[in-house]
Amino acid sequence: EVIRVRKLVVRLARPPADSTTDGSISGRVVFSDRTGAPGAMVWVRSAASAYPRVYGDREGYRAISDDEGRFHIGELERGPYDVSAYLQGRAPARLVDVRAPSKNVVLELGKGARLIGRVSDRAGSPIPSFTVDLRWRKGRLETLEYAQASFVDPQGRFEMDGLAAGEYALRVSAVGYAPAQQFLSVAEGAKEIRADVSL
């Protein structure tokens, strides 16, 4: 019996220059003094203005800025995208309808407002350990994760920095208690917002 062995070679070609997936979005995340913001999370999603048309993955694409605040997200479908940058303790930066491909996109993080509050039970006694989940209300039915943190404080106090102007849903939970939720509105230029929560 004779066994013949043949070699199969598969060559992968680069997509043509006019491909619909050769777009990319790159640029920098900066602070208000224009210095680079390292470690910021950049989120690129199909532009809301294009709905119901969706460009690329419905969940979007993420990248972390480097030591100089630079980021690059490649192989995007050509079209419009909403681009956001997040960094703990800073107000997010957002640009809408950024068309891929785009270079030199600049996302400037703001200082934002400070959220302070106190968590207590129905009798008014402080709850010393709890979790705060803050979500940005993009629309009446859509919210996006903004910040989440756990706190341990004998007086039930908490603080969160970097709230940009907008509408938020605040949810507080603690072991042994039913969660509580309330809505917040942060005005442009606000320095401090207070939200006391009873579980």
PDB file of C-alpha atoms in Angstrom:
ATOM      1  CA  GLU A   1       0.000   0.000   0.000  1.00  0.00           C
ATOM      2  CA  VAL A   2       1.351   3.418  -0.967  1.00  0.00           C
ATOM      3  CA  ILE A   3       0.421   6.511   1.077  1.00  0.00           C
ATOM      4  CA  ARG A   4       0.950   9.762  -0.714  1.00  0.00           C
ATOM      5  CA  VAL A   5       1.487  12.843   1.426  1.00  0.00           C
ATOM      6  CA  ARG A   6       0.767  16.225  -0.057  1.00  0.00           C
ATOM      7  CA  LYS A   7       1.440  19.600   1.487  1.00  0.00           C
ATOM      8  CA  LEU A   8      -1.423  22.065   1.734  1.00  0.00           C
ATOM      9  CA  VAL A   9      -0.393  25.711   1.972  1.00  0.00           C
ATOM     10  CA  VAL A  10      -2.937  28.312   3.047  1.00  0.00           C
ATOM     11  CA  ARG A  11      -1.977  31.917   2.430  1.00  0.00           C
ATOM     12  CA  LEU A  12      -3.823  34.604   4.370  1.00  0.00           C
ATOM     13  CA  ALA A  13      -4.120  37.837   2.459  1.00  0.00           C
ATOM     14  CA  ARG A  14      -4.427  41.228   4.046  1.00  0.00           C
ATOM     15  CA  PRO A  15      -7.838  42.861   3.543  1.00  0.00           C
ATOM     16  CA  PRO A  16      -7.941  45.286   0.617  1.00  0.00           C
ATOM     17  CA  ALA A  17      -7.474  48.985   1.292  1.00  0.00           C
ATOM     18  CA  ASP A  18     -11.178  49.650   0.766  1.00  0.00           C
ATOM     19  CA  SER A  19     -12.298  47.002   3.269  1.00  0.00           C
ATOM     20  CA  THR A  20     -15.143  47.954   5.582  1.00  0.00           C
ATOM     21  CA  THR A  21     -13.143  46.717   8.600  1.00  0.00           C
ATOM     22  CA  ASP A  22      -9.899  48.645   8.126  1.00  0.00           C
ATOM     23  CA  GLY A  23     -10.917  51.498  10.414  1.00  0.00           C
ATOM     24  CA  SER A  24      -9.210  52.399  13.673  1.00  0.00           C
ATOM     25  CA  ILE A  25      -9.585  55.064  16.334  1.00  0.00           C
ATOM     26  CA  SER A  26      -6.549  56.346  18.203  1.00  0.00           C
ATOM     27  CA  GLY A  27      -5.559  59.339  20.260  1.00  0.00           C
ATOM     28  CA  ARG A  28      -4.906  60.445  23.850  1.00  0.00           C
ATOM     29  CA  VAL A  29      -6.713  60.712  27.150  1.00  0.00           C
ATOM     30  CA  VAL A  30      -5.644  63.867  28.998  1.00  0.00           C
ATOM     31  CA  PHE A  31      -6.288  65.813  32.184  1.00  0.00           C
ATOM     32  CA  SER A  32      -7.459  69.439  32.106  1.00  0.00           C
ATOM     33  CA  ASP A  33      -3.822  70.631  31.992  1.00  0.00           C
ATOM     34  CA  ARG A  34      -3.346  68.512  28.834  1.00  0.00           C
ATOM     35  CA  THR A  35      -0.944  66.054  30.450  1.00  0.00           C
ATOM     36  CA  GLY A  36      -1.520  62.411  29.568  1.00  0.00           C
ATOM     37  CA  ALA A  37      -3.842  60.322  31.732  1.00  0.00           C
ATOM     38  CA  PRO A  38      -2.385  56.805  32.143  1.00  0.00           C
ATOM     39  CA  GLY A  39      -4.567  53.814  32.968  1.00  0.00           C
ATOM     40  CA  ALA A  40      -7.822  55.289  31.658  1.00  0.00           C
ATOM     41  CA  MET A  41     -10.343  52.887  30.157  1.00  0.00           C
ATOM     42  CA  VAL A  42     -11.413  53.910  26.649  1.00  0.00           C
ATOM     43  CA  TRP A  43     -14.705  52.503  25.374  1.00  0.00           C
ATOM     44  CA  VAL A  44     -15.665  52.712  21.697  1.00  0.00           C
ATOM     45  CA  ARG A  45     -19.261  51.824  20.789  1.00  0.00           C
ATOM     46  CA  SER A  46     -21.447  52.141  17.722  1.00  0.00           C
ATOM     47  CA  ALA A  47     -22.858  55.682  17.632  1.00  0.00           C
ATOM     48  CA  ALA A  48     -26.261  56.073  19.263  1.00  0.00           C
ATOM     49  CA  SER A  49     -27.205  58.413  16.423  1.00  0.00           C
ATOM     50  CA  ALA A  50     -26.870  55.512  13.957  1.00  0.00           C
ATOM     51  CA  TYR A  51     -29.403  53.259  15.741  1.00  0.00           C
ATOM     52  CA  PRO A  52     -30.905  50.843  14.695  1.00  0.00           C
ATOM     53  CA  ARG A  53     -27.790  50.397  12.544  1.00  0.00           C
ATOM     54  CA  VAL A  54     -24.986  48.935  14.665  1.00  0.00           C
ATOM     55  CA  TYR A  55     -21.335  49.251  13.653  1.00  0.00           C
ATOM     56  CA  GLY A  56     -19.052  46.491  14.897  1.00  0.00           C
ATOM     57  CA  ASP A  57     -19.709  44.545  18.084  1.00  0.00           C
ATOM     58  CA  ARG A  58     -22.795  45.565  20.067  1.00  0.00           C
ATOM     59  CA  GLU A  59     -20.748  45.545  23.273  1.00  0.00           C
ATOM     60  CA  GLY A  60     -18.132  47.853  21.779  1.00  0.00           C
ATOM     61  CA  TYR A  61     -14.351  47.763  22.112  1.00  0.00           C
ATOM     62  CA  ARG A  62     -12.120  48.707  25.066  1.00  0.00           C
ATOM     63  CA  ALA A  63      -8.506  49.697  25.577  1.00  0.00           C
ATOM     64  CA  ILE A  64      -6.378  51.059  28.421  1.00  0.00           C
ATOM     65  CA  SER A  65      -4.345  54.235  27.864  1.00  0.00           C
ATOM     66  CA  ASP A  66      -0.568  53.899  28.193  1.00  0.00           C
ATOM     67  CA  ASP A  67       1.834  55.910  30.373  1.00  0.00           C
ATOM     68  CA  GLU A  68       1.384  58.954  28.144  1.00  0.00           C
ATOM     69  CA  GLY A  69      -2.374  58.607  27.851  1.00  0.00           C
ATOM     70  CA  ARG A  70      -2.278  57.192  24.316  1.00  0.00           C
ATOM     71  CA  PHE A  71      -4.734  54.552  23.084  1.00  0.00           C
ATOM     72  CA  HIS A  72      -5.402  52.650  19.870  1.00  0.00           C
ATOM     73  CA  ILE A  73      -8.355  50.470  18.872  1.00  0.00           C
ATOM     74  CA  GLY A  74      -7.940  48.840  15.463  1.00  0.00           C
ATOM     75  CA  GLU A  75      -9.835  46.748  12.919  1.00  0.00           C
ATOM     76  CA  LEU A  76     -13.096  48.630  13.376  1.00  0.00           C
ATOM     77  CA  GLU A  77     -15.845  48.625  10.819  1.00  0.00           C
ATOM     78  CA  ARG A  78     -15.868  51.989   9.083  1.00  0.00           C
ATOM     79  CA  GLY A  79     -18.596  54.229  10.431  1.00  0.00           C
ATOM     80  CA  PRO A  80     -19.576  56.505  13.347  1.00  0.00           C
ATOM     81  CA  TYR A  81     -18.771  55.640  16.975  1.00  0.00           C
ATOM     82  CA  ASP A  82     -19.271  57.165  20.410  1.00  0.00           C
ATOM     83  CA  VAL A  83     -15.967  57.236  22.329  1.00  0.00           C
ATOM     84  CA  SER A  84     -15.682  57.535  26.123  1.00  0.00           C
ATOM     85  CA  ALA A  85     -12.821  57.564  28.616  1.00  0.00           C
ATOM     86  CA  TYR A  86     -13.126  56.636  32.297  1.00  0.00           C
ATOM     87  CA  LEU A  87     -10.713  56.985  35.196  1.00  0.00           C
ATOM     88  CA  GLN A  88     -11.592  56.541  38.860  1.00  0.00           C
ATOM     89  CA  GLY A  89     -11.997  59.883  40.609  1.00  0.00           C
ATOM     90  CA  ARG A  90     -12.381  61.859  37.382  1.00  0.00           C
ATOM     91  CA  ALA A  91     -15.398  62.903  35.355  1.00  0.00           C
ATOM     92  CA  PRO A  92     -15.537  60.841  32.132  1.00  0.00           C
ATOM     93  CA  ALA A  93     -14.871  62.327  28.714  1.00  0.00           C
ATOM     94  CA  ARG A  94     -17.205  61.615  25.792  1.00  0.00           C
ATOM     95  CA  LEU A  95     -17.143  62.317  22.069  1.00  0.00           C
ATOM     96  CA  VAL A  96     -20.037  61.340  19.803  1.00  0.00           C
ATOM     97  CA  ASP A  97     -20.113  60.441  16.126  1.00  0.00           C
ATOM     98  CA  VAL A  98     -16.364  59.910  15.762  1.00  0.00           C
ATOM     99  CA  ARG A  99     -15.884  58.319  12.359  1.00  0.00           C
ATOM    100  CA  ALA A 100     -13.510  55.394  11.982  1.00  0.00           C
ATOM    101  CA  PRO A 101     -10.787  55.672  10.875  1.00  0.00           C
ATOM    102  CA  SER A 102      -9.774  58.630  13.067  1.00  0.00           C
ATOM    103  CA  LYS A 103      -6.433  59.681  14.516  1.00  0.00           C
ATOM    104  CA  ASN A 104      -5.462  62.239  17.159  1.00  0.00           C
ATOM    105  CA  VAL A 105      -8.744  61.947  19.060  1.00  0.00           C
ATOM    106  CA  VAL A 106      -8.427  63.826  22.378  1.00  0.00           C
ATOM    107  CA  LEU A 107     -10.551  62.886  25.396  1.00  0.00           C
ATOM    108  CA  GLU A 108     -10.246  65.352  28.283  1.00  0.00           C
ATOM    109  CA  LEU A 109     -11.158  64.110  31.759  1.00  0.00           C
ATOM    110  CA  GLY A 110     -12.775  66.627  34.108  1.00  0.00           C
ATOM    111  CA  LYS A 111     -12.691  66.982  37.882  1.00  0.00           C
ATOM    112  CA  GLY A 112     -16.455  66.661  38.236  1.00  0.00           C
ATOM    113  CA  ALA A 113     -18.555  66.828  41.381  1.00  0.00           C
ATOM    114  CA  ARG A 114     -18.096  64.915  44.626  1.00  0.00           C
ATOM    115  CA  LEU A 115     -20.880  62.619  45.838  1.00  0.00           C
ATOM    116  CA  ILE A 116     -21.157  62.308  49.623  1.00  0.00           C
ATOM    117  CA  GLY A 117     -23.712  60.517  51.731  1.00  0.00           C
ATOM    118  CA  ARG A 118     -24.597  58.338  54.675  1.00  0.00           C
ATOM    119  CA  VAL A 119     -26.163  54.877  54.765  1.00  0.00           C
ATOM    120  CA  SER A 120     -28.428  53.952  57.692  1.00  0.00           C
ATOM    121  CA  ASP A 121     -31.191  51.534  58.606  1.00  0.00           C
ATOM    122  CA  ARG A 122     -34.849  52.483  59.075  1.00  0.00           C
ATOM    123  CA  ALA A 123     -34.192  53.387  62.712  1.00  0.00           C
ATOM    124  CA  GLY A 124     -31.460  55.830  61.672  1.00  0.00           C
ATOM    125  CA  SER A 125     -28.537  53.745  62.905  1.00  0.00           C
ATOM    126  CA  PRO A 126     -25.487  53.762  60.575  1.00  0.00           C
ATOM    127  CA  ILE A 127     -24.715  50.688  58.500  1.00  0.00           C
ATOM    128  CA  PRO A 128     -20.915  50.303  58.658  1.00  0.00           C
ATOM    129  CA  SER A 129     -20.349  48.070  55.602  1.00  0.00           C
ATOM    130  CA  PHE A 130     -22.054  48.465  52.218  1.00  0.00           C
ATOM    131  CA  THR A 131     -21.565  48.686  48.454  1.00  0.00           C
ATOM    132  CA  VAL A 132     -22.437  51.671  46.260  1.00  0.00           C
ATOM    133  CA  ASP A 133     -23.208  51.117  42.579  1.00  0.00           C
ATOM    134  CA  LEU A 134     -23.526  54.278  40.493  1.00  0.00           C
ATOM    135  CA  ARG A 135     -24.860  54.129  36.953  1.00  0.00           C
ATOM    136  CA  TRP A 136     -25.157  56.898  34.367  1.00  0.00           C
ATOM    137  CA  ARG A 137     -28.647  57.208  32.901  1.00  0.00           C
ATOM    138  CA  LYS A 138     -28.074  57.461  29.163  1.00  0.00           C
ATOM    139  CA  GLY A 139     -31.842  57.410  28.549  1.00  0.00           C
ATOM    140  CA  ARG A 140     -35.084  56.609  30.326  1.00  0.00           C
ATOM    141  CA  LEU A 141     -34.513  52.863  29.960  1.00  0.00           C
ATOM    142  CA  GLU A 142     -30.751  52.606  29.416  1.00  0.00           C
ATOM    143  CA  THR A 143     -28.043  52.951  32.049  1.00  0.00           C
ATOM    144  CA  LEU A 144     -24.280  52.471  31.817  1.00  0.00           C
ATOM    145  CA  GLU A 145     -21.895  51.428  34.589  1.00  0.00           C
ATOM    146  CA  TYR A 146     -20.175  54.494  36.030  1.00  0.00           C
ATOM    147  CA  ALA A 147     -18.528  53.480  39.303  1.00  0.00           C
ATOM    148  CA  GLN A 148     -18.828  50.819  41.981  1.00  0.00           C
ATOM    149  CA  ALA A 149     -17.118  50.730  45.372  1.00  0.00           C
ATOM    150  CA  SER A 150     -17.410  49.017  48.748  1.00  0.00           C
ATOM    151  CA  PHE A 151     -17.131  51.044  51.956  1.00  0.00           C
ATOM    152  CA  VAL A 152     -16.422  50.279  55.610  1.00  0.00           C
ATOM    153  CA  ASP A 153     -17.140  53.223  57.908  1.00  0.00           C
ATOM    154  CA  PRO A 154     -18.539  53.171  61.492  1.00  0.00           C
ATOM    155  CA  GLN A 155     -20.739  56.178  60.674  1.00  0.00           C
ATOM    156  CA  GLY A 156     -21.973  54.758  57.365  1.00  0.00           C
ATOM    157  CA  ARG A 157     -20.382  57.549  55.336  1.00  0.00           C
ATOM    158  CA  PHE A 158     -19.182  57.374  51.750  1.00  0.00           C
ATOM    159  CA  GLU A 159     -17.584  59.650  49.124  1.00  0.00           C
ATOM    160  CA  MET A 160     -17.139  59.299  45.364  1.00  0.00           C
ATOM    161  CA  ASP A 161     -15.333  61.832  43.173  1.00  0.00           C
ATOM    162  CA  GLY A 162     -15.562  62.674  39.506  1.00  0.00           C
ATOM    163  CA  LEU A 163     -19.265  62.917  38.683  1.00  0.00           C
ATOM    164  CA  ALA A 164     -19.885  64.653  35.366  1.00  0.00           C
ATOM    165  CA  ALA A 165     -23.088  66.604  34.778  1.00  0.00           C
ATOM    166  CA  GLY A 166     -25.991  64.278  34.059  1.00  0.00           C
ATOM    167  CA  GLU A 167     -28.554  61.893  35.505  1.00  0.00           C
ATOM    168  CA  TYR A 168     -27.587  58.901  37.653  1.00  0.00           C
ATOM    169  CA  ALA A 169     -29.088  55.867  39.350  1.00  0.00           C
ATOM    170  CA  LEU A 170     -27.587  55.197  42.797  1.00  0.00           C
ATOM    171  CA  ARG A 171     -28.007  51.704  44.241  1.00  0.00           C
ATOM    172  CA  VAL A 172     -26.803  50.799  47.727  1.00  0.00           C
ATOM    173  CA  SER A 173     -26.687  47.238  49.105  1.00  0.00           C
ATOM    174  CA  ALA A 174     -25.557  45.649  52.369  1.00  0.00           C
ATOM    175  CA  VAL A 175     -25.631  42.144  53.802  1.00  0.00           C
ATOM    176  CA  GLY A 176     -28.893  41.506  55.651  1.00  0.00           C
ATOM    177  CA  TYR A 177     -30.756  44.450  54.069  1.00  0.00           C
ATOM    178  CA  ALA A 178     -32.887  44.935  50.980  1.00  0.00           C
ATOM    179  CA  PRO A 179     -31.091  47.172  48.432  1.00  0.00           C
ATOM    180  CA  ALA A 180     -32.234  50.759  47.951  1.00  0.00           C
ATOM    181  CA  GLN A 181     -32.118  52.892  44.824  1.00  0.00           C
ATOM    182  CA  GLN A 182     -32.549  56.581  44.162  1.00  0.00           C
ATOM    183  CA  PHE A 183     -31.981  58.920  41.245  1.00  0.00           C
ATOM    184  CA  LEU A 184     -29.569  61.841  41.213  1.00  0.00           C
ATOM    185  CA  SER A 185     -29.217  64.875  38.982  1.00  0.00           C
ATOM    186  CA  VAL A 186     -25.819  66.590  38.759  1.00  0.00           C
ATOM    187  CA  ALA A 187     -25.934  70.119  37.328  1.00  0.00           C
ATOM    188  CA  GLU A 188     -23.170  71.548  35.159  1.00  0.00           C
ATOM    189  CA  GLY A 189     -20.499  73.091  37.392  1.00  0.00           C
ATOM    190  CA  ALA A 190     -21.744  71.418  40.590  1.00  0.00           C
ATOM    191  CA  LYS A 191     -19.042  70.833  43.221  1.00  0.00           C
ATOM    192  CA  GLU A 192     -20.798  68.531  45.676  1.00  0.00           C
ATOM    193  CA  ILE A 193     -23.920  66.353  45.716  1.00  0.00           C
ATOM    194  CA  ARG A 194     -25.399  64.716  48.810  1.00  0.00           C
ATOM    195  CA  ALA A 195     -27.365  61.455  48.881  1.00  0.00           C
ATOM    196  CA  ASP A 196     -28.352  59.845  52.176  1.00  0.00           C
ATOM    197  CA  VAL A 197     -29.729  56.317  51.830  1.00  0.00           C
ATOM    198  CA  SER A 198     -31.919  54.279  54.176  1.00  0.00           C
ATOM    199  CA  LEU A 199     -31.959  50.491  53.862  1.00  0.00           C
TER     200      LEU A 199
END
